[in-house]
Tab-separated table of C-alpha atoms in Angstrom:
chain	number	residue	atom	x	y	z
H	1	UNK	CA	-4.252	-6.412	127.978
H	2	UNK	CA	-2.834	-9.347	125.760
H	3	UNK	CA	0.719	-8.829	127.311
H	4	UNK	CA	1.279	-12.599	126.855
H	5	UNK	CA	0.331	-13.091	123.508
H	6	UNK	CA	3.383	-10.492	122.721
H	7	UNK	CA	5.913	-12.612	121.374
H	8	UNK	CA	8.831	-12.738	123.671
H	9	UNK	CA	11.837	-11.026	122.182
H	10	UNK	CA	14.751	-14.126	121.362
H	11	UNK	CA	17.568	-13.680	123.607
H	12	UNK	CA	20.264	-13.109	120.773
H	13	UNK	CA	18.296	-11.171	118.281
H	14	UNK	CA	19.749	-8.423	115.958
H	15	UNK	CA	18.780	-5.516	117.605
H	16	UNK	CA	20.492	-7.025	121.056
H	17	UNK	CA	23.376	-8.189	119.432
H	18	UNK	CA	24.311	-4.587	118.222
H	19	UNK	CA	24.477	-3.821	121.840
H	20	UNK	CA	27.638	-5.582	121.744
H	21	UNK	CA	28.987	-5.301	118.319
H	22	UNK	CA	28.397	-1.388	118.684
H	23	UNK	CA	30.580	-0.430	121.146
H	24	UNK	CA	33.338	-2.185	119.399
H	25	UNK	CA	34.116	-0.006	117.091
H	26	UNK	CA	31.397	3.013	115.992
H	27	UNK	CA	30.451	3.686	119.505
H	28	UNK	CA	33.879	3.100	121.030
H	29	UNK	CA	34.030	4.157	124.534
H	30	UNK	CA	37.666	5.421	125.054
H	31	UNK	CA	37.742	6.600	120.833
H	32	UNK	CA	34.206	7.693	120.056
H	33	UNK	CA	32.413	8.236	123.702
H	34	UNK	CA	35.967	9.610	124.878
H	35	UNK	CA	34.839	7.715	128.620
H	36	UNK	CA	37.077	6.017	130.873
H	37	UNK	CA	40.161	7.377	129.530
H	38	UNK	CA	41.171	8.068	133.476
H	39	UNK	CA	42.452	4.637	134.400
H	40	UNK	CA	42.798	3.247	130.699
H	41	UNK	CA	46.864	4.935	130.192
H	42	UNK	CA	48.498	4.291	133.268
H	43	UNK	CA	48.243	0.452	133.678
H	44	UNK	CA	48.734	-0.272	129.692
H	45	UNK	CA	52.717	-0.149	129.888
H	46	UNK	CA	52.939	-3.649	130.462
H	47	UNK	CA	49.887	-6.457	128.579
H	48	UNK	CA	48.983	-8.355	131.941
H	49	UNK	CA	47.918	-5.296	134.124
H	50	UNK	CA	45.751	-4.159	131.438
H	51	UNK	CA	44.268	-7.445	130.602
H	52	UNK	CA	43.386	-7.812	134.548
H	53	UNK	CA	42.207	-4.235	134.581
H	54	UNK	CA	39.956	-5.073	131.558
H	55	UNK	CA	38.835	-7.828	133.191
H	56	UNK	CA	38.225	-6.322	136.098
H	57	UNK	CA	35.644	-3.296	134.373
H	58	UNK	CA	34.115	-5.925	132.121
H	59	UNK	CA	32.896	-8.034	135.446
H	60	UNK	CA	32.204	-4.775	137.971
H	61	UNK	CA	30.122	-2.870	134.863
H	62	UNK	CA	28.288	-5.718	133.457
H	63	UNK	CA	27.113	-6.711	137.191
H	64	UNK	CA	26.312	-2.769	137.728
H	65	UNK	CA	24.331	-2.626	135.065
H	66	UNK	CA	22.063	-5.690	136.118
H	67	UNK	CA	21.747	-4.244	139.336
H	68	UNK	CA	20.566	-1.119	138.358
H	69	UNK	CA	19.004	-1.999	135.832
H	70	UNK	CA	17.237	-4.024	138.260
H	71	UNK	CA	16.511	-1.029	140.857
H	72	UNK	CA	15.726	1.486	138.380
H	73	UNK	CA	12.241	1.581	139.365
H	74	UNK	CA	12.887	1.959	142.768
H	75	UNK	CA	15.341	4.750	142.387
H	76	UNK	CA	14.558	8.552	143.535
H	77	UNK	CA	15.813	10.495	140.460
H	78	UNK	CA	17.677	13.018	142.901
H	79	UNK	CA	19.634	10.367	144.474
H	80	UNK	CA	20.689	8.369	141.823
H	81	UNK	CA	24.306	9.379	141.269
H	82	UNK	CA	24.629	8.473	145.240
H	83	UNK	CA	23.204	5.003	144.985
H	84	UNK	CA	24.844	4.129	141.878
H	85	UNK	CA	28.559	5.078	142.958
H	86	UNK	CA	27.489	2.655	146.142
H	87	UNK	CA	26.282	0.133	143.942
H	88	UNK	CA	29.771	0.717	142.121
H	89	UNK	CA	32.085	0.656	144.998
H	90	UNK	CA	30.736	-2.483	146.156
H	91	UNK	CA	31.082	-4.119	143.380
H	92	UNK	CA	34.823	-2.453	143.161
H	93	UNK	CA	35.550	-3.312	146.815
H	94	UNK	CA	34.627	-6.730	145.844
H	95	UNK	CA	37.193	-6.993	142.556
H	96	UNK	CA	40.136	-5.736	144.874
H	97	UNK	CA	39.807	-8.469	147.464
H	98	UNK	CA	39.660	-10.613	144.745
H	99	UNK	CA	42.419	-9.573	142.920
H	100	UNK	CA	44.439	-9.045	145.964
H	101	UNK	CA	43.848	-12.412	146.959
H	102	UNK	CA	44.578	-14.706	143.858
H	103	UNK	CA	47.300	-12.182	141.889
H	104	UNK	CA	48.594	-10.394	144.737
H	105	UNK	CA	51.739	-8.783	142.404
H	106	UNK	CA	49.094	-7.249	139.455
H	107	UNK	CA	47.078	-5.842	142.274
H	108	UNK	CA	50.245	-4.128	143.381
H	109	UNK	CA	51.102	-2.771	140.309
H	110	UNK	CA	47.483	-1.637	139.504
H	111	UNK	CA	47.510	-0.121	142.646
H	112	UNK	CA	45.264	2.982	142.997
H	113	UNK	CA	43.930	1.879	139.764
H	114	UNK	CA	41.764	-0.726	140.669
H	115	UNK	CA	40.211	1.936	143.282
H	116	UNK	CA	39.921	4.260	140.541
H	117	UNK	CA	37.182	1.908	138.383
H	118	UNK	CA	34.388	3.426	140.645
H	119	UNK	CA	35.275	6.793	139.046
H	120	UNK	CA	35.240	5.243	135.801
H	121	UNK	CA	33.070	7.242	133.767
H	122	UNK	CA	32.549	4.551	131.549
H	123	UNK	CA	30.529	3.066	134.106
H	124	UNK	CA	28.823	5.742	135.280
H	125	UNK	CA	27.886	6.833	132.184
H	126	UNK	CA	26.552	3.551	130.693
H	127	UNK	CA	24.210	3.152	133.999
H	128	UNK	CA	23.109	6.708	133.421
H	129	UNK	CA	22.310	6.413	129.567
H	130	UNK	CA	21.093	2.738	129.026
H	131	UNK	CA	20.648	0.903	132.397
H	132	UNK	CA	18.400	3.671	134.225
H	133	UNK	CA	15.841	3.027	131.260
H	134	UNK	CA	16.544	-0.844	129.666
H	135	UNK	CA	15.216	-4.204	131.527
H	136	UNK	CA	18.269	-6.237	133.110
H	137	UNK	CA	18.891	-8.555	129.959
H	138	UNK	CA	19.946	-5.549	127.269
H	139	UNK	CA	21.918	-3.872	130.162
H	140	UNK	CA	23.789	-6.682	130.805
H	141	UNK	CA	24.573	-7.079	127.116
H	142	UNK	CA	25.399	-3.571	126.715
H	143	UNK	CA	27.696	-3.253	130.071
H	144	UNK	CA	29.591	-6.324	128.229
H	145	UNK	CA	29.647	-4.809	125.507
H	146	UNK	CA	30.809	-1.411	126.048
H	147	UNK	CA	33.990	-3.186	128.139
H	148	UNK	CA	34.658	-5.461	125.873
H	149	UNK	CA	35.573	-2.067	123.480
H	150	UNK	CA	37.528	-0.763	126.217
H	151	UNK	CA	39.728	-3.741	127.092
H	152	UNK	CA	40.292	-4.228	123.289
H	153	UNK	CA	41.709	-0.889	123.146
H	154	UNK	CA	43.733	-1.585	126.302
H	155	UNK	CA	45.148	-4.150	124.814
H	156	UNK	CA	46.121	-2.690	121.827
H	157	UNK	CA	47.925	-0.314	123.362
H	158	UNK	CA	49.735	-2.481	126.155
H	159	UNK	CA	50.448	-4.799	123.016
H	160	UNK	CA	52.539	-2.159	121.248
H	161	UNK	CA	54.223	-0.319	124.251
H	162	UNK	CA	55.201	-3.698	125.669
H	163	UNK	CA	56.735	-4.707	122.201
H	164	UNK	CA	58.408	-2.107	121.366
H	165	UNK	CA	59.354	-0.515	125.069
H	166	UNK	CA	60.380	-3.690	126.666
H	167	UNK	CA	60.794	-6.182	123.592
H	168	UNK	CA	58.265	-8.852	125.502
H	169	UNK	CA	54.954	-9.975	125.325
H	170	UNK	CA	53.431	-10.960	128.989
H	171	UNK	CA	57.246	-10.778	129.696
H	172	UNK	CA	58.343	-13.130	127.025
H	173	UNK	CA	61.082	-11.969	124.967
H	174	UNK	CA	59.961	-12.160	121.474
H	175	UNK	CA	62.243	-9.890	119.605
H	176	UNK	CA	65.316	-12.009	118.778
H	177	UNK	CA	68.755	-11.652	120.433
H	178	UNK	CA	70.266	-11.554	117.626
H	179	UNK	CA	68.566	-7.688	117.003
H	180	UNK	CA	70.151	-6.542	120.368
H	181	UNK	CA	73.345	-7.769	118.773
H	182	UNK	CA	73.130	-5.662	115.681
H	183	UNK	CA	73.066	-2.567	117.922
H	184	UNK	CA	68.671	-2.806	118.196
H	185	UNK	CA	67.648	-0.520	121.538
H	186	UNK	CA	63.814	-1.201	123.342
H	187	UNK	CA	62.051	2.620	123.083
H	188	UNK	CA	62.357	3.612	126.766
H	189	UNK	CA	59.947	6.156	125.757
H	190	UNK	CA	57.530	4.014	125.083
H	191	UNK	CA	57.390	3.207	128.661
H	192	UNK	CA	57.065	6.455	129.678
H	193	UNK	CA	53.322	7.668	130.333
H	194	UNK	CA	53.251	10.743	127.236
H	195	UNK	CA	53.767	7.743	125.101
H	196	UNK	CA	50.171	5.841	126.130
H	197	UNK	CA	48.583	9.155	125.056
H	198	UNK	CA	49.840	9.237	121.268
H	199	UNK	CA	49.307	5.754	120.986
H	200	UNK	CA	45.401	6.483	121.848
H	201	UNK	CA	46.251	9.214	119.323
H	202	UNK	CA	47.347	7.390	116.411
H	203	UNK	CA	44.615	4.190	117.165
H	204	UNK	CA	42.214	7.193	116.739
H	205	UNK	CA	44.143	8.387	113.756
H	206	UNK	CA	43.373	5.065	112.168
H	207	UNK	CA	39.811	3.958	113.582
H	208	UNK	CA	38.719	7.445	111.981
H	209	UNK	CA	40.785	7.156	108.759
H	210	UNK	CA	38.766	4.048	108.114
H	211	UNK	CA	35.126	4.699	109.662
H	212	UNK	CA	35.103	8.296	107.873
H	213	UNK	CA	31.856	8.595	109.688
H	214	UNK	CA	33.459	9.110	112.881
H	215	UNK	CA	35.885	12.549	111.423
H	216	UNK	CA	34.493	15.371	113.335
H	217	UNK	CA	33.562	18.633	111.878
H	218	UNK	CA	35.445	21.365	112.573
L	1	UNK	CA	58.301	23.066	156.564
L	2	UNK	CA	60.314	22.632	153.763
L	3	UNK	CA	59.222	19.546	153.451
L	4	UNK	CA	55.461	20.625	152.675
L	5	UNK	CA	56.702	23.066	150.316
L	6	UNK	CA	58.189	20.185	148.537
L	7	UNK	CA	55.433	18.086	148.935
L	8	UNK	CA	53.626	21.100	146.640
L	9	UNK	CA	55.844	21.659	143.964
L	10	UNK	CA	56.362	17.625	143.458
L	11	UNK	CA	52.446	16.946	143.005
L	12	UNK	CA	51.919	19.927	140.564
L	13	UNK	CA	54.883	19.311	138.708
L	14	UNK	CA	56.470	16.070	138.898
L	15	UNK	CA	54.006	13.786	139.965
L	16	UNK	CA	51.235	16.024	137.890
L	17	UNK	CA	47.921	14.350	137.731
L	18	UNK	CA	46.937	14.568	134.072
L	19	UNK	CA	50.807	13.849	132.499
L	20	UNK	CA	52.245	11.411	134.827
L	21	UNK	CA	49.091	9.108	136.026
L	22	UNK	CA	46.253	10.361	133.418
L	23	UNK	CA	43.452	11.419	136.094
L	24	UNK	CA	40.641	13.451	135.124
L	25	UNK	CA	40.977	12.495	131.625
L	26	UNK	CA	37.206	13.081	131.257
L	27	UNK	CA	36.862	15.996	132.028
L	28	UNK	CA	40.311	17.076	130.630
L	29	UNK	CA	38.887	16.376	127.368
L	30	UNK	CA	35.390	17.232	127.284
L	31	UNK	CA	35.919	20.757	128.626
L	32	UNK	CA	38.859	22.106	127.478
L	33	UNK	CA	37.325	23.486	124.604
L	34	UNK	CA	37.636	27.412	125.646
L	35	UNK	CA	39.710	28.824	128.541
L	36	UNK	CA	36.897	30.112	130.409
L	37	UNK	CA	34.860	27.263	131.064
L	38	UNK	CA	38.777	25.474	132.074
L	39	UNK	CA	39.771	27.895	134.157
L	40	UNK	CA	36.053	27.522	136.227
L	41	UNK	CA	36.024	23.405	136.381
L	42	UNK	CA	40.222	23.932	137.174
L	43	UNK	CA	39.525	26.703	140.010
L	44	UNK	CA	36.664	23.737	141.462
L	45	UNK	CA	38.952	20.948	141.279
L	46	UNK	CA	41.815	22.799	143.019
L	47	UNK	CA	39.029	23.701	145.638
L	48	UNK	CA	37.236	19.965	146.393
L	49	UNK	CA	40.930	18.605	146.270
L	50	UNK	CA	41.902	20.922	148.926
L	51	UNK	CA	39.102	19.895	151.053
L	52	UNK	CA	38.851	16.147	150.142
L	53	UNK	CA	42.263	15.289	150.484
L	54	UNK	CA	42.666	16.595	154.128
L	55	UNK	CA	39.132	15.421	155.088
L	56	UNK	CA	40.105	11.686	154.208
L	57	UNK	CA	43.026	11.840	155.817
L	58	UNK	CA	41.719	12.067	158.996
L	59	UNK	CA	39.318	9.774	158.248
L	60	UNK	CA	42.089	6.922	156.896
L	61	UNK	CA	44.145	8.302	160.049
L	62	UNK	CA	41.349	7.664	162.641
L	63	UNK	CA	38.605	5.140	161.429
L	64	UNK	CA	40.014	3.075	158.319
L	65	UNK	CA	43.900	2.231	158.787
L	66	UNK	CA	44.720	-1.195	160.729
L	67	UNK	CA	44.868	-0.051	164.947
L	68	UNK	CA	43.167	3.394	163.745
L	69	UNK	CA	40.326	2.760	166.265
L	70	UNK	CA	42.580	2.245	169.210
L	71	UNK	CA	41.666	5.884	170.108
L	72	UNK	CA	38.147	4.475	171.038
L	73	UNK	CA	39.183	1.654	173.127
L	74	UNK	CA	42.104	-0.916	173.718
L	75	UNK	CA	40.227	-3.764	172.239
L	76	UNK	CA	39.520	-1.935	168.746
L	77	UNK	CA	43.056	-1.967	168.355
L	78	UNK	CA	43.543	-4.558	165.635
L	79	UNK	CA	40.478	-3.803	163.713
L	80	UNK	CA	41.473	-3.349	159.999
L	81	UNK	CA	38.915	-1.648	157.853
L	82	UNK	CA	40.993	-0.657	155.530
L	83	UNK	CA	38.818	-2.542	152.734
L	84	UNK	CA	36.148	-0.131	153.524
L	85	UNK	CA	38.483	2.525	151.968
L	86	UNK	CA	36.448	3.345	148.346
L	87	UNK	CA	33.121	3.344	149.514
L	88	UNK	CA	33.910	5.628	152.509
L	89	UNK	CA	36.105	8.266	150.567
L	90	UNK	CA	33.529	8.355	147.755
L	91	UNK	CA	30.766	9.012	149.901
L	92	UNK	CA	32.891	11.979	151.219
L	93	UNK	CA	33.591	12.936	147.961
L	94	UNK	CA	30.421	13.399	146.585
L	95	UNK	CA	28.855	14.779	149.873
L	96	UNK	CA	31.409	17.219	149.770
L	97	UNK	CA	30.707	18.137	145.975
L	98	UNK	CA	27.042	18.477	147.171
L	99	UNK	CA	28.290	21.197	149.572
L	100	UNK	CA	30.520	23.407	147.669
L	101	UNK	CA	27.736	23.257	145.090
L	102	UNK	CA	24.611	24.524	147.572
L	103	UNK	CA	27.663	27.137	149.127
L	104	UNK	CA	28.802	28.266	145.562
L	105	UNK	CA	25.380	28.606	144.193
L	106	UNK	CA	24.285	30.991	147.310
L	107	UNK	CA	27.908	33.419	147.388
L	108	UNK	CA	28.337	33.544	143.884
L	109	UNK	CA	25.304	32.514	141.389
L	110	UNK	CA	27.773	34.143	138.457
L	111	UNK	CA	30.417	31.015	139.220
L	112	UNK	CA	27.557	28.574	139.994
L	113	UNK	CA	26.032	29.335	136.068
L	114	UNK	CA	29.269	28.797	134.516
L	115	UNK	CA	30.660	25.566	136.194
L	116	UNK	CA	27.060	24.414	135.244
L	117	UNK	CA	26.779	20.659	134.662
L	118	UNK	CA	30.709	20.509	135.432
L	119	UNK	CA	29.951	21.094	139.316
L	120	UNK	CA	28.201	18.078	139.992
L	121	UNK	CA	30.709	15.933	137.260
L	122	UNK	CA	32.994	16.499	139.978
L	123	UNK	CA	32.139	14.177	142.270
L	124	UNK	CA	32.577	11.369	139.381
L	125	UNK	CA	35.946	13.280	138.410
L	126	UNK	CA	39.259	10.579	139.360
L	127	UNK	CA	41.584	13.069	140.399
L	128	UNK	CA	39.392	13.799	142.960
L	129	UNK	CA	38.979	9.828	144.211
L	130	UNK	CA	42.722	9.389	142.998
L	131	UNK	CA	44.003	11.849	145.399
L	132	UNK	CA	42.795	10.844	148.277
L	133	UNK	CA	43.567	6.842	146.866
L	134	UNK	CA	47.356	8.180	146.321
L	135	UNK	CA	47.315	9.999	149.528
L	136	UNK	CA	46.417	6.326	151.592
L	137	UNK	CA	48.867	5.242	149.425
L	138	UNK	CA	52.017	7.089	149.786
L	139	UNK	CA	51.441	7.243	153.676
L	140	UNK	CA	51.535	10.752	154.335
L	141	UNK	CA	52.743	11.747	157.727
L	142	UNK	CA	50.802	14.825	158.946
L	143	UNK	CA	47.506	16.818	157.951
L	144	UNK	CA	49.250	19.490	156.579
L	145	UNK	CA	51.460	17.357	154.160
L	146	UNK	CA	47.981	15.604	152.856
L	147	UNK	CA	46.650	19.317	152.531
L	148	UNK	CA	49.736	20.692	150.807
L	149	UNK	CA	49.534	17.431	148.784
L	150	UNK	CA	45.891	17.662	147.786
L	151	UNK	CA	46.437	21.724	146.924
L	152	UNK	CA	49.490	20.516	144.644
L	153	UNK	CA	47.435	17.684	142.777
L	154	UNK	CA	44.352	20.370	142.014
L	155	UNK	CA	46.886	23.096	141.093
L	156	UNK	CA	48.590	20.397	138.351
L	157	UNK	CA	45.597	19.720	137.363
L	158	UNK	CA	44.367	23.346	136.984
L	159	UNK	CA	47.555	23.588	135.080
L	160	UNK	CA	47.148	21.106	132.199
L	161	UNK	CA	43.833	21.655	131.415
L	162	UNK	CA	44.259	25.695	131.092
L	163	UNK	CA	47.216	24.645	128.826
L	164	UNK	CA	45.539	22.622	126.631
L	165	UNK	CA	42.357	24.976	126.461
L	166	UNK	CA	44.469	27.735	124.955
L	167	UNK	CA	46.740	25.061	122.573
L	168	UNK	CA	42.999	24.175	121.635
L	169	UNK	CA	41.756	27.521	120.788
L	170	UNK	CA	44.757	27.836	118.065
L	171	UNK	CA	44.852	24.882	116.698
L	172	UNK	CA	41.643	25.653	115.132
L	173	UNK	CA	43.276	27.578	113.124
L	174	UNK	CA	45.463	24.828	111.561
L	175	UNK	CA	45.050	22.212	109.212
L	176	UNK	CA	44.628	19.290	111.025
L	177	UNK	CA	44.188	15.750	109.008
L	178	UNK	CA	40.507	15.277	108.974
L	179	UNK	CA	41.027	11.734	111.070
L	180	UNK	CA	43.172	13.451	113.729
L	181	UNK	CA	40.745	16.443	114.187
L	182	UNK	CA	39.596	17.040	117.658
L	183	UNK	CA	39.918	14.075	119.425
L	184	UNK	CA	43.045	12.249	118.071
L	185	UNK	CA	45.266	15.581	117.733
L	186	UNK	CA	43.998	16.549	121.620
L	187	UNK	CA	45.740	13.022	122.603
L	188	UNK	CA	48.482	13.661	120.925
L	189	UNK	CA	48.741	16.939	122.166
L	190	UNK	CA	48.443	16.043	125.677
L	191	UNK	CA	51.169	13.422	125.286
L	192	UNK	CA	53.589	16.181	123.593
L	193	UNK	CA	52.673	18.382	126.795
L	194	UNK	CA	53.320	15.406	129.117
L	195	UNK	CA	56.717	14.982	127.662
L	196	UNK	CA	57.743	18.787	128.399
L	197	UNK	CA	56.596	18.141	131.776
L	198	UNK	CA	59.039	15.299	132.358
L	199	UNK	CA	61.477	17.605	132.038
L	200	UNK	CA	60.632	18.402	135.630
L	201	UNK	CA	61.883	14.925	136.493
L	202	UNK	CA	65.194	16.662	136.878
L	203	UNK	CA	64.548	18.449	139.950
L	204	UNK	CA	65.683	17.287	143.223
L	205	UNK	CA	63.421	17.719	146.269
């Protein structure tokens, strides 16, 4: 066979940078996939828990991926599940004792929810779909990719129910005394867990408004 | 004894696992299309909670938590493997998932058809791993308050998503926005349901 004389595919070409633009926006994981909603709400009342959580799932699933990616040969199709949640809780087990080590108050607040990244469906569900059947390099790419669109969304919504429930940014105050002495009140509810759920709501509202691709058919 | 009663009513109502910490959002969504399939994948939840929970209890209580070993010998007695904690409860989890499966599909085949794909889903589902995570957690002091706790959790969680199965079954009926059809109006659904359970914050245990 003339396997060599196959031009090697460039590291950054088009097709593999869709891997990461993708997820993004038109394959969104938490808007479009609806994966990994589980641990996305509960850590995004305040911005720095949910940029360490996002952190966190963009370092566990991009290394998951590789790995299985790397295995998938090797791996009995009736076992998988098993020897990817192991390959998963490793890599989790590893994260905590990181996290626990260098910000020991975020990893208090996360609490279960750092745990709770090897249930992740996200994960699980990017290993099953593209790393089972994609060579190392693309499954890296795509593992970045598809937490780099969950993190963003985490973001978003940490950014707004830190603004407007607490009035801070990574516990800055940013809106201006002067507000509180016109009478302005933070939106305890905003705190409040319902709230993370219409938030997702409403970024959907407006992702879909804009991609009218994405509107489902009823 | 009272106290495991309220250990009950506080994890299916005030401490519920879809409204107050968001677990088993998955499978919250993806399957709470009818009532039927919701009230099968609720009825298996309530069931691998109630084993789960209790089963990694004693496992926490007598292999994981710092001086658990003692029980083996004196000089196990500061041995700390409570890092171990994830891999060990998942591999229970999803052994036990594998066990209710093989036992539902021989007793009832009818069941074992309609859970389906959901069955196995299970063992990926994080109420599952988040109860027995909250359970190490909150430092519960006897088996039976982990069981009663674990029973609560699935029971919450049985809850929500046979609420939001039948809210879903109307609201096809209604004009949605075309943006905020399924997926966006389901969020904001849940977080409208969530609210109304807060209202439980008000009891006192």
């Amino acid at each position: 066979m003339s396997a060599e004389i196959k031009e090697r595919e460039p590291l950054f070409s088009a097709k593999n940078m869709k891997l990461i633009k993708n997820p993004i926006n038109i394959s969104n994981p938490i808007t479009v996939q609806v994966l990994g909603i589980c641990s996305a709400l509960a850590v995004t009342a305040k911005l720095m828990p949910a940029i360490v959580l996002s952190i966190s799932v963009i370092v566990v699933m991009a290394a998951a991926n590789v790995i299985i990616s790397l295995l998938r040969d090797g791996i009995p199709p009736r076992i998988r599940i098993i020897v990817q949640l192991v390959v998963i809780a490793s890599l989790v087990i590893l994260v905590d004792q990181v996290l626990k080590a260098f910000v020991y108050d975020v990893s208090k607040q996360l609490s279960v929810f750092v745990g709770l990244i090897i249930t992740n469906c996200i994960i699980m569900g990017r290993l099953e779909a593209f790393a089972m059947s994609n060579k190392p390099w693309p499954a890296f790419l795509d593992g970045i990719g598809n937490a780099l669109g969950y993190g963003i969304i985490l973001v978003v919504i940490a950014f707004f129910r830190e603004l407007l429930g607490s009035g801070t940014i990574f516990d800055f105050q940013v809106i201006p005394q002067a507000f509180y002495e016109f009478g302005y009140q933070n939106n305890g509810l905003m705190i409040l867990p319902p709230m993370a759920l219409i938030t997702v709501g409403v970024i959907i509202w407006v992702q879909r408004y804009y991609t009218r691709d994405l509107i489902e058919k009823n | 004894m009272q106290e495991i009663f309220n250990i009950f009513i506080k994890s299916i109502f005030i401490d519920n696992m879809v409204f107050a910490y968001f677990l088993g959002m998955c499978s919250y969504l993806a399957v709470s299309k009818t009532v039927k399939t919701s009230v099968g994948l609720g009825l298996a939840v309530i069931f691998v909670l109630g084993i789960t929970v209790p089963v990694d209890y004693l496992l926490n209580e007598f292999v994981l938590k710092a001086g658990a070993l003692a029980w083996l010998d004196q000089s196990f007695a500061d041995v700390d493997l409570s890092f171990l904690s994830f891999i060990l409860f998942i591999a229970i989890i999803a052994s036990m998932v594998q066990l209710v499966e093989m036992i539902v599909e021989k007793f009832s085949p009818a069941l074992y058809a309609s859970l389906g794909i959901f069955l196995p889903l299970i063992a990926v589902n994080c109420a599952i791993l988040g109860g027995s995570l909250f359970m190490q957690e909150r430092e519960y002091q006897s088996l039976a308050q982990a069981t009663s706790f674990g029973l609560g959790s699935g029971v919450g969680w049985f809850l929500a998503i046979v609420g939001i199965a039948a809210i879903r079954e109307k609201i096809r009926y209604s004009h949605v926005p075309p943006a905020l059809r399924g997926l966006g109006i389901t969020f904001i659904i849940t977080g409208l349901m969530g609210i109304a359970f807060m209202s439980f914050l008000g009891i006192k245990l």
